[in-house]
PDB file of C-alpha atoms in Angstrom:
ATOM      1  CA  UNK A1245      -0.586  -1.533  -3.086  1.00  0.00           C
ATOM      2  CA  UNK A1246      -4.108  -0.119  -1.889  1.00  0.00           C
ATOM      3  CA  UNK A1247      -7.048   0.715  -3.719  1.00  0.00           C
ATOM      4  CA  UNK A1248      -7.774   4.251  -2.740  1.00  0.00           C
ATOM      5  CA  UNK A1249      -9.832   6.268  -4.985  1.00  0.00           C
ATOM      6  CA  UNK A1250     -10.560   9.847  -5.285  1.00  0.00           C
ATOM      7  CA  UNK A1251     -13.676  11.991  -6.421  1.00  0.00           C
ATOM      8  CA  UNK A1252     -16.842   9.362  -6.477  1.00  0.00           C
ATOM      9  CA  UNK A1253     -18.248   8.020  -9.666  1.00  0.00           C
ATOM     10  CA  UNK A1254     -21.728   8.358 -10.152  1.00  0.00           C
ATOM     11  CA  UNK A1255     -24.381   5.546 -11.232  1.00  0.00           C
ATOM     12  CA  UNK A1256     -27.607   7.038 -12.138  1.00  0.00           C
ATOM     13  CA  UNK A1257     -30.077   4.590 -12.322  1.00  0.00           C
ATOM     14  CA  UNK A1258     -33.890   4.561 -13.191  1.00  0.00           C
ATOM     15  CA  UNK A1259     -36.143   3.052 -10.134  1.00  0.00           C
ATOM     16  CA  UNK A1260     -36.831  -0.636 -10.692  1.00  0.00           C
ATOM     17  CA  UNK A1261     -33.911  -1.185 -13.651  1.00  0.00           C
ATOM     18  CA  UNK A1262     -30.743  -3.391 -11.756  1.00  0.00           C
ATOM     19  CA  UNK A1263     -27.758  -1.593 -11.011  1.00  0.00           C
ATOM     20  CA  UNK A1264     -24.113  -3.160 -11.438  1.00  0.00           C
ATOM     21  CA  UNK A1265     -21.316  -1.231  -9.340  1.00  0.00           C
ATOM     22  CA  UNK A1266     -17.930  -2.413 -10.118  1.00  0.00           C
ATOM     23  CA  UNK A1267     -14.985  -2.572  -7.845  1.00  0.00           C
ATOM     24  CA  UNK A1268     -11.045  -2.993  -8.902  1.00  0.00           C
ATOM     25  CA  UNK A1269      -8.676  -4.372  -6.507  1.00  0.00           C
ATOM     26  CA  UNK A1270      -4.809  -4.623  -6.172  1.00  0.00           C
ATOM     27  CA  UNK A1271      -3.824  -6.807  -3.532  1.00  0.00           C
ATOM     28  CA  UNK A1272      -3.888 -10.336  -4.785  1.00  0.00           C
ATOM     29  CA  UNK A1273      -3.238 -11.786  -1.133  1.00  0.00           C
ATOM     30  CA  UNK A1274      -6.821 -10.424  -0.502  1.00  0.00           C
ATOM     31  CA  UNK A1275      -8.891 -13.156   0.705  1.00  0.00           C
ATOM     32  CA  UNK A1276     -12.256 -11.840   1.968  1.00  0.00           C
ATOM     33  CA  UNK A1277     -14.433  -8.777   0.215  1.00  0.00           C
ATOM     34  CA  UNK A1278     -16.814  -6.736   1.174  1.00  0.00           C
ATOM     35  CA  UNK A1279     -19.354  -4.666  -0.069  1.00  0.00           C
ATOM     36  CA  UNK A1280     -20.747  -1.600   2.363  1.00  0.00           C
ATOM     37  CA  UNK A1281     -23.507   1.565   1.667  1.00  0.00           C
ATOM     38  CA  UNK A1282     -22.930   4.662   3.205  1.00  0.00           C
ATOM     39  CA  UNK A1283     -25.830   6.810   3.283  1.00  0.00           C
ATOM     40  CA  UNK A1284     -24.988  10.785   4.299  1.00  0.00           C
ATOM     41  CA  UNK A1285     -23.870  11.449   7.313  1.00  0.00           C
ATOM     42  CA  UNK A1286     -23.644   7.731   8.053  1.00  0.00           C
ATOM     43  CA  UNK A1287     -20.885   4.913   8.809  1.00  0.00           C
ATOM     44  CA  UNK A1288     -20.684   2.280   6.562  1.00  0.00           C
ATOM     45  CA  UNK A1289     -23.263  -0.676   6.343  1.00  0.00           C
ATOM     46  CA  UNK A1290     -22.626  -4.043   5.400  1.00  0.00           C
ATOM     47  CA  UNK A1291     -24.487  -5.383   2.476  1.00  0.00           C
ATOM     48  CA  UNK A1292     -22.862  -8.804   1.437  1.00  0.00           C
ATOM     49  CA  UNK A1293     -19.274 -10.472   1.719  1.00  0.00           C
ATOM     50  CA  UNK A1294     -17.431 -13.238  -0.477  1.00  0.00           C
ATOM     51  CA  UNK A1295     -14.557 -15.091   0.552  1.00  0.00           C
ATOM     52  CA  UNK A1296     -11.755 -15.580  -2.326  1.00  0.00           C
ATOM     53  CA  UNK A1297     -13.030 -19.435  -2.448  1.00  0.00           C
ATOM     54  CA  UNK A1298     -15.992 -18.461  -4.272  1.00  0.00           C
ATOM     55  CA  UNK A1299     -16.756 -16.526  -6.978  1.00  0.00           C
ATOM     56  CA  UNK A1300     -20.590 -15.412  -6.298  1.00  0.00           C
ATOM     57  CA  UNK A1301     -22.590 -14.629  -3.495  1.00  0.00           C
ATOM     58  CA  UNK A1302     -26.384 -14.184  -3.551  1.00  0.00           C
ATOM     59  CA  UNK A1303     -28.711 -12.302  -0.939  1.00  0.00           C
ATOM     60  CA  UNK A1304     -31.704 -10.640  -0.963  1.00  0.00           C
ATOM     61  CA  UNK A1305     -31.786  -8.525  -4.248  1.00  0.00           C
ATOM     62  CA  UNK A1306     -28.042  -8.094  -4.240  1.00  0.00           C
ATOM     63  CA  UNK A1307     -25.206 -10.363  -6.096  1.00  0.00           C
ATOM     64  CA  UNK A1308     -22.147 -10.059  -5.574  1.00  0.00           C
ATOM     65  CA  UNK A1309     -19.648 -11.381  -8.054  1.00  0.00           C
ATOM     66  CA  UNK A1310     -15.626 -12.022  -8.075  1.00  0.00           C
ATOM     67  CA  UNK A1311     -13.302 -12.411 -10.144  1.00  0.00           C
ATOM     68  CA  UNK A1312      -9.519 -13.325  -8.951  1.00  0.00           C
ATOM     69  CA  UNK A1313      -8.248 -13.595 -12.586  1.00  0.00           C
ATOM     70  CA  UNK A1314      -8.397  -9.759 -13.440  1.00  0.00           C
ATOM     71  CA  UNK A1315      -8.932  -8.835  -9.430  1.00  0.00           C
ATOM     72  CA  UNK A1316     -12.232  -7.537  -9.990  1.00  0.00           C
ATOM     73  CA  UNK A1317     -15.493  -7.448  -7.423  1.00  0.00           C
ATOM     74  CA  UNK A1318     -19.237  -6.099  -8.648  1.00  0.00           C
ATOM     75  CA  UNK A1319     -22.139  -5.385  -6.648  1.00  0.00           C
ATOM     76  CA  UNK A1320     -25.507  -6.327  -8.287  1.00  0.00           C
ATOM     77  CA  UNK A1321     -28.912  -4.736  -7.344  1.00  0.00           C
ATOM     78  CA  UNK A1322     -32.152  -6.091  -8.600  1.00  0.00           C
ATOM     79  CA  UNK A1323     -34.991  -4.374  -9.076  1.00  0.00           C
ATOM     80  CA  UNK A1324     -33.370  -0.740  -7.797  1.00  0.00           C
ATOM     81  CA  UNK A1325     -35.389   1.368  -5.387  1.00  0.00           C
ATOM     82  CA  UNK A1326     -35.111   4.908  -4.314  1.00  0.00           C
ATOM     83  CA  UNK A1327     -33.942   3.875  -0.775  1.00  0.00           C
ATOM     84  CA  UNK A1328     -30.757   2.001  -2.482  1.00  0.00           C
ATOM     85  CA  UNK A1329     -29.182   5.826  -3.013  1.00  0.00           C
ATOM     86  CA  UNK A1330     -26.151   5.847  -1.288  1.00  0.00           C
ATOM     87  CA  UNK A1331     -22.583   5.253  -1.740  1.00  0.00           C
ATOM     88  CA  UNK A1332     -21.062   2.016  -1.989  1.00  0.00           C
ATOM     89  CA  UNK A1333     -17.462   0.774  -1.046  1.00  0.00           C
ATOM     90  CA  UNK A1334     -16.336  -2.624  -1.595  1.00  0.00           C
ATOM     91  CA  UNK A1335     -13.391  -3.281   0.861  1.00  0.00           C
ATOM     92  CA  UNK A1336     -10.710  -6.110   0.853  1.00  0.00           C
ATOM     93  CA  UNK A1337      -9.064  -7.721   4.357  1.00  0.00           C
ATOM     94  CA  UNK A1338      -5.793 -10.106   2.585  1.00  0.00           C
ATOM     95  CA  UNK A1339      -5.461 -13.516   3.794  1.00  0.00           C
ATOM     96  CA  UNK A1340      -4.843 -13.918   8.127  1.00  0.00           C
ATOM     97  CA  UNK A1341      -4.477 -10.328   7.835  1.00  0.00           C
ATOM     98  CA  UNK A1342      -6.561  -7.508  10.403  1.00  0.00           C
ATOM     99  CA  UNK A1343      -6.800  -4.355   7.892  1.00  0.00           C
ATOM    100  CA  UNK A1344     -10.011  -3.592   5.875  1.00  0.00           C
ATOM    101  CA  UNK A1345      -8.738  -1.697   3.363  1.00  0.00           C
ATOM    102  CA  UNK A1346     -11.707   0.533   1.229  1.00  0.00           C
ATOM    103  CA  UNK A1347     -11.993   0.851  -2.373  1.00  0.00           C
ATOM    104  CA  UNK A1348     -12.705   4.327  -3.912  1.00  0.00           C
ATOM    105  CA  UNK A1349     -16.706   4.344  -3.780  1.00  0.00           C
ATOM    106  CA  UNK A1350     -19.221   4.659  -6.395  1.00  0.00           C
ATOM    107  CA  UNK A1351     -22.733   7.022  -5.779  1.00  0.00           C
ATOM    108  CA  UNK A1352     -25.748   5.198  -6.635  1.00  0.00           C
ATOM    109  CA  UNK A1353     -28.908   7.641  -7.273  1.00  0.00           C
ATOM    110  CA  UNK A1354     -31.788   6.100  -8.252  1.00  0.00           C
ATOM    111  CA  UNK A1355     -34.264   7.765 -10.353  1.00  0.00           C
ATOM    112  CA  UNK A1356     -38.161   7.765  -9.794  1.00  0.00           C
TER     113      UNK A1356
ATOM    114  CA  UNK B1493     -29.352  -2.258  16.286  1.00  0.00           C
ATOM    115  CA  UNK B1494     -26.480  -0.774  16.580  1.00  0.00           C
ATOM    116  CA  UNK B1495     -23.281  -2.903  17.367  1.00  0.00           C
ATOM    117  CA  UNK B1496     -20.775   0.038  17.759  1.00  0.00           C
ATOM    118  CA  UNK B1497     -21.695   3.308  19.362  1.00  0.00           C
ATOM    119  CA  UNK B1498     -20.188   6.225  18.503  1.00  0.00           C
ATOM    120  CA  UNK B1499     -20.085   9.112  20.229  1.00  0.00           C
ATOM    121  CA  UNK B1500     -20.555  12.601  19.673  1.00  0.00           C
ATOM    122  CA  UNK B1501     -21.832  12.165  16.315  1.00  0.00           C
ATOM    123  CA  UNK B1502     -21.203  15.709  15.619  1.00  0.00           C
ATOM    124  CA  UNK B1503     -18.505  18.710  17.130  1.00  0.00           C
ATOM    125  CA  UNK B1504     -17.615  21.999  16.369  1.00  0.00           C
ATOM    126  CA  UNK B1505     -14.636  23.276  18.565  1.00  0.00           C
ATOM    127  CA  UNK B1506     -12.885  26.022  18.294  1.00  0.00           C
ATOM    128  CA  UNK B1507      -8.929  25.839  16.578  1.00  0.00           C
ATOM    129  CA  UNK B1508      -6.051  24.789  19.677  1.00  0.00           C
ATOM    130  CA  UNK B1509      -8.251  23.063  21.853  1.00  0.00           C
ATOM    131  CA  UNK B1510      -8.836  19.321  21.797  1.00  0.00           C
ATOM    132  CA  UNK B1511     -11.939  16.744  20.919  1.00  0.00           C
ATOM    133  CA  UNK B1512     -12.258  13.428  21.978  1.00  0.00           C
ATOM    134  CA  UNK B1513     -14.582  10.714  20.478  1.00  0.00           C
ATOM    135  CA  UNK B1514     -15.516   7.667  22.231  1.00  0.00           C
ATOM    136  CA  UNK B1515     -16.326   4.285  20.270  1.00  0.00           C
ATOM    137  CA  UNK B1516     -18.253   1.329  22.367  1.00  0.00           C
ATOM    138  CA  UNK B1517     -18.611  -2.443  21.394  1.00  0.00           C
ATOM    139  CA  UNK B1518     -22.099  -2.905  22.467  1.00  0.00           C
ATOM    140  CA  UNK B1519     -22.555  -7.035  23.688  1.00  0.00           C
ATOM    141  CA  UNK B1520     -19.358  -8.044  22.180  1.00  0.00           C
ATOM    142  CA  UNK B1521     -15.532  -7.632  23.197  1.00  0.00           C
ATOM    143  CA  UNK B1522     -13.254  -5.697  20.892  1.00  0.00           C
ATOM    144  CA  UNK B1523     -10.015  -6.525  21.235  1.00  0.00           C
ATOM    145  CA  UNK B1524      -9.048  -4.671  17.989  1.00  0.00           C
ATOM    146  CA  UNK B1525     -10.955  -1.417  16.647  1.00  0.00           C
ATOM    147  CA  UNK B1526      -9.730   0.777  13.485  1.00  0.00           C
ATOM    148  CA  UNK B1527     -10.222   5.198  13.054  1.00  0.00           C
ATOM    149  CA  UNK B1528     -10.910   5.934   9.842  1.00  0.00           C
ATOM    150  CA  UNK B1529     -11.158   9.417   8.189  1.00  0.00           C
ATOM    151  CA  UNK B1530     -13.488  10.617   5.453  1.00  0.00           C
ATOM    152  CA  UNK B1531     -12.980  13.385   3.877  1.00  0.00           C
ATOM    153  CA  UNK B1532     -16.076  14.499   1.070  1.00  0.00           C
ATOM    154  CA  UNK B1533     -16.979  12.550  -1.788  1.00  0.00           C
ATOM    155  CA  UNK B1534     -13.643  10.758  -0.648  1.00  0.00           C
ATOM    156  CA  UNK B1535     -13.115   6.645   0.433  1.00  0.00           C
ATOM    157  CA  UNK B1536     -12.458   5.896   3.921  1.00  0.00           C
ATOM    158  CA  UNK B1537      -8.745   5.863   4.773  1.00  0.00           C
ATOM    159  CA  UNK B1538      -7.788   3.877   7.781  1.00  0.00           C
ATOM    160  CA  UNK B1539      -5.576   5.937  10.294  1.00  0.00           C
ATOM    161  CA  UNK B1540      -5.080   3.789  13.087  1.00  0.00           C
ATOM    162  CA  UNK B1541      -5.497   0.182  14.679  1.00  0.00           C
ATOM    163  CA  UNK B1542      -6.345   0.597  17.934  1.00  0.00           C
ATOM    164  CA  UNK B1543      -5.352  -2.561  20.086  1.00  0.00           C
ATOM    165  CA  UNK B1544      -7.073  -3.220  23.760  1.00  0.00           C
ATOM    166  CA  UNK B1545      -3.952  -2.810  26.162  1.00  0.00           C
ATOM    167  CA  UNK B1546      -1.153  -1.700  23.711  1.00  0.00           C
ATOM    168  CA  UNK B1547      -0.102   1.055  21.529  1.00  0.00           C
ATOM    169  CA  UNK B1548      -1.989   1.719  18.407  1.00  0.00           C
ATOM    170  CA  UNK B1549      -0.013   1.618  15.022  1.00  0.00           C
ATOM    171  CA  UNK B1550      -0.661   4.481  12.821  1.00  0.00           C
ATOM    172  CA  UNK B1551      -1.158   4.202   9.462  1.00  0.00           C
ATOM    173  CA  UNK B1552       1.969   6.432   7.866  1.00  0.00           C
ATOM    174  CA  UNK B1553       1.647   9.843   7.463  1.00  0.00           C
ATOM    175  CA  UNK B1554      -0.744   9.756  10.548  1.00  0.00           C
ATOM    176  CA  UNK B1555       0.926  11.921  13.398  1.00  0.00           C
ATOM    177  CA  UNK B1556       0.715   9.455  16.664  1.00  0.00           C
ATOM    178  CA  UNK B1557       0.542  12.690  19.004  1.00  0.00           C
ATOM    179  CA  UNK B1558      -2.011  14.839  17.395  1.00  0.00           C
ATOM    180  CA  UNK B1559      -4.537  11.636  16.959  1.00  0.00           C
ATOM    181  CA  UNK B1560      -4.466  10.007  20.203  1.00  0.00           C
ATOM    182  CA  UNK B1561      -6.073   6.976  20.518  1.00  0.00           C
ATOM    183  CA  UNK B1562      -6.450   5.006  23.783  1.00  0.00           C
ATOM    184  CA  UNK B1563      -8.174   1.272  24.224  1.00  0.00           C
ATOM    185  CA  UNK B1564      -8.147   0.785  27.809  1.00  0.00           C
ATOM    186  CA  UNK B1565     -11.183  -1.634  28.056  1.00  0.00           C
ATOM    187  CA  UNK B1566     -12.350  -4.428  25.645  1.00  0.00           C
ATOM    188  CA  UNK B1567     -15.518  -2.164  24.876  1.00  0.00           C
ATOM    189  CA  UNK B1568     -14.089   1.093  24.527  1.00  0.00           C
ATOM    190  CA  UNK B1569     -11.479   2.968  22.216  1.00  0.00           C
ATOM    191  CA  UNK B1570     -11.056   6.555  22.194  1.00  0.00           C
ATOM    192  CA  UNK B1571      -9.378   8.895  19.740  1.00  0.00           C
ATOM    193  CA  UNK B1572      -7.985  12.264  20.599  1.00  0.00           C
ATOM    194  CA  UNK B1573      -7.398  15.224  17.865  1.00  0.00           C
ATOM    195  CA  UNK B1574      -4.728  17.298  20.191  1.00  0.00           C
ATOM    196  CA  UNK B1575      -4.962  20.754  19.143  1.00  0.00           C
ATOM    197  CA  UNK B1576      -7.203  20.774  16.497  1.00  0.00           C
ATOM    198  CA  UNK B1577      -6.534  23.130  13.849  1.00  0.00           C
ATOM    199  CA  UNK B1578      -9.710  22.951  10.843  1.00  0.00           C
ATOM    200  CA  UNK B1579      -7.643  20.742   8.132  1.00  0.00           C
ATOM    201  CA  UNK B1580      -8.668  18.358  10.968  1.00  0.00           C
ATOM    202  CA  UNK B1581     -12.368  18.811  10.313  1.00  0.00           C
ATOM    203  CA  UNK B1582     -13.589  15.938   8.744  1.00  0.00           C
ATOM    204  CA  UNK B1583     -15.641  12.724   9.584  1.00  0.00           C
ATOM    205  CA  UNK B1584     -14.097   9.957  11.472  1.00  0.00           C
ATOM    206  CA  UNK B1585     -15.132   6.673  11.951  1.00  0.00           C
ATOM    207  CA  UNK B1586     -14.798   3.672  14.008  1.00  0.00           C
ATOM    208  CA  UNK B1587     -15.015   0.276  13.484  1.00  0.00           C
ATOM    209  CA  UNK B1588     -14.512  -2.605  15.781  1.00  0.00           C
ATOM    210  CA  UNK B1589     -13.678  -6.008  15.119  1.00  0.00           C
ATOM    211  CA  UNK B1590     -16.060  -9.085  16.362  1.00  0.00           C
ATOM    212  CA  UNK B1591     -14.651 -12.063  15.977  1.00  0.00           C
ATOM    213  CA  UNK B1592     -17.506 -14.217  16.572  1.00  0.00           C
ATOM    214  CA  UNK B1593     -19.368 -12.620  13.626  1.00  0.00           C
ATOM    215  CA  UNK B1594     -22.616 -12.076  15.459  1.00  0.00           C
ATOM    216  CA  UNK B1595     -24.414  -9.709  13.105  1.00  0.00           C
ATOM    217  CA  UNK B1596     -24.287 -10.719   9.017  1.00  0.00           C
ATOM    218  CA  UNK B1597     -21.616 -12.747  10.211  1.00  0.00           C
ATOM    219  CA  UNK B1598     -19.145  -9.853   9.540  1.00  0.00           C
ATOM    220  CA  UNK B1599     -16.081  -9.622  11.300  1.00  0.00           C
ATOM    221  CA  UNK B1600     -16.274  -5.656  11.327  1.00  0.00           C
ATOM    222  CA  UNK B1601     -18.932  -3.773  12.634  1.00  0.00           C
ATOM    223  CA  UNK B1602     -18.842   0.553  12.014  1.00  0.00           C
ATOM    224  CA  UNK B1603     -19.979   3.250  14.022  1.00  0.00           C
ATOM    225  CA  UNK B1604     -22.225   5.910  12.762  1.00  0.00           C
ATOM    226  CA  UNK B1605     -18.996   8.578  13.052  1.00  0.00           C
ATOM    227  CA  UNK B1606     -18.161  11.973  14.597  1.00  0.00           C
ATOM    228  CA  UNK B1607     -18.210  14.860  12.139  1.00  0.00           C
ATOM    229  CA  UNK B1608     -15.659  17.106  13.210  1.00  0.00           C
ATOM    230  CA  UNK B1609     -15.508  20.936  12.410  1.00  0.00           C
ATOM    231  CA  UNK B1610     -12.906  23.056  13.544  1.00  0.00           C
ATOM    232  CA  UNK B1611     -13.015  26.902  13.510  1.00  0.00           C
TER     233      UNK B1611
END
């Protein structure tokens, strides 16, 4: 099956606090994530990726976390700032396949 | 900068006639770009795979002859909405597929998509 969401969640979150966006996932022969921000108006923007091999990722401010067992990705954002508003979509491509397939989104509006 | 051009980023036509948007690999080869739709506060659903010299497959329930899409060159996909009626207004994007990785090392790289309004 595909995750395919409808209607956005919303994260409201208070500049400078860290932000966790969760992502569920339903194809278990997914092998690589990703995690994009869409601002409006925008395409997609790639944040951070994680192959199935591994179960975190770190960059710069952002974490990204797996976890095969329950099929379950989150996004982690340290130290939120106003320019992190967006939407995010984590996105799954399933092993030697060519289809990204998106999640359902989450908005993340920071507070000042 | 940008890896994937896309181009117009916004259209208004008017209901019948027909609206094409181009998407460009900029320094890399494409052999393989996706069309994705977006409608408001909505995901990204995947329409069609776009292949460089062959047919695209269509993602079911996506009619092949209304959304035309043509890859003719290793840089260069277009999509066609054939009489556009405005359900079709929406925002489509493209994406095109680097396998070398050359930016974030992501194998994907998205165009800034066409927002398409139909009167």
């Amino acid at each position: 099956g595909e995750s395919v969401g409808l209607h956005l969640p919303t994260l409201s979150v208070q500049e400078g606090d860290n932000s966790i966006i969760n992502c569920a996932y339903s194809n278990s022969a997914s092998d690589y994530f990703i995690w994009y921000k869409q601002e409006s108006g925008k395409g997609p923007q790639f944040i951070i990726d994680i192959r199935s091999n591994m179960d975190k990722r770190q960059g710069q401010r952002v974490t990204v976390l797996l976890n095969k067992t329950v099929k379950h990705l989150s996004l982690q954002i340290a130290a939120t700032q106003p320019g992190d508003s967006a939407v995010y979509f984590c996105a799954e491509i399933p092993n030697a396949g060519n289809m990204l397939t998106f999640g359902g989104g989450t908005r993340l509006m920071v507070k000042p | 900068g940008a890896v994937v051009s896309q181009h117009p980023s916004r259209v208004i036509c008017k209901s019948g006639t027909s609206v094409k948007i181009e998407c460009r690999s900029l320094d890399f080869q494409a052999t393989t770009m996706f069309w994705y739709r977006q409608f408001p506060k909505q995901s990204l659903m995947l329409m069609a795979t776009s292949n460089e010299g062959s047919k695209a497959t269509y993602e079911q329930g996506v009619e092949k002859d209304k959304f035309l899409i043509n890859h003719a060159s290793l840089t260069l996909s277009t999509l066609t909405v054939t009489s556009a009626h405005p359900e079709d207004s929406s925002f489509y994007i493209c994406s095109a597929r680097d396998l070398q990785g050359r930016v974030n090392n992501s194998p994907l790289h998205f165009g800034n998509g066409t927002r398409l309004t139909v009167t």
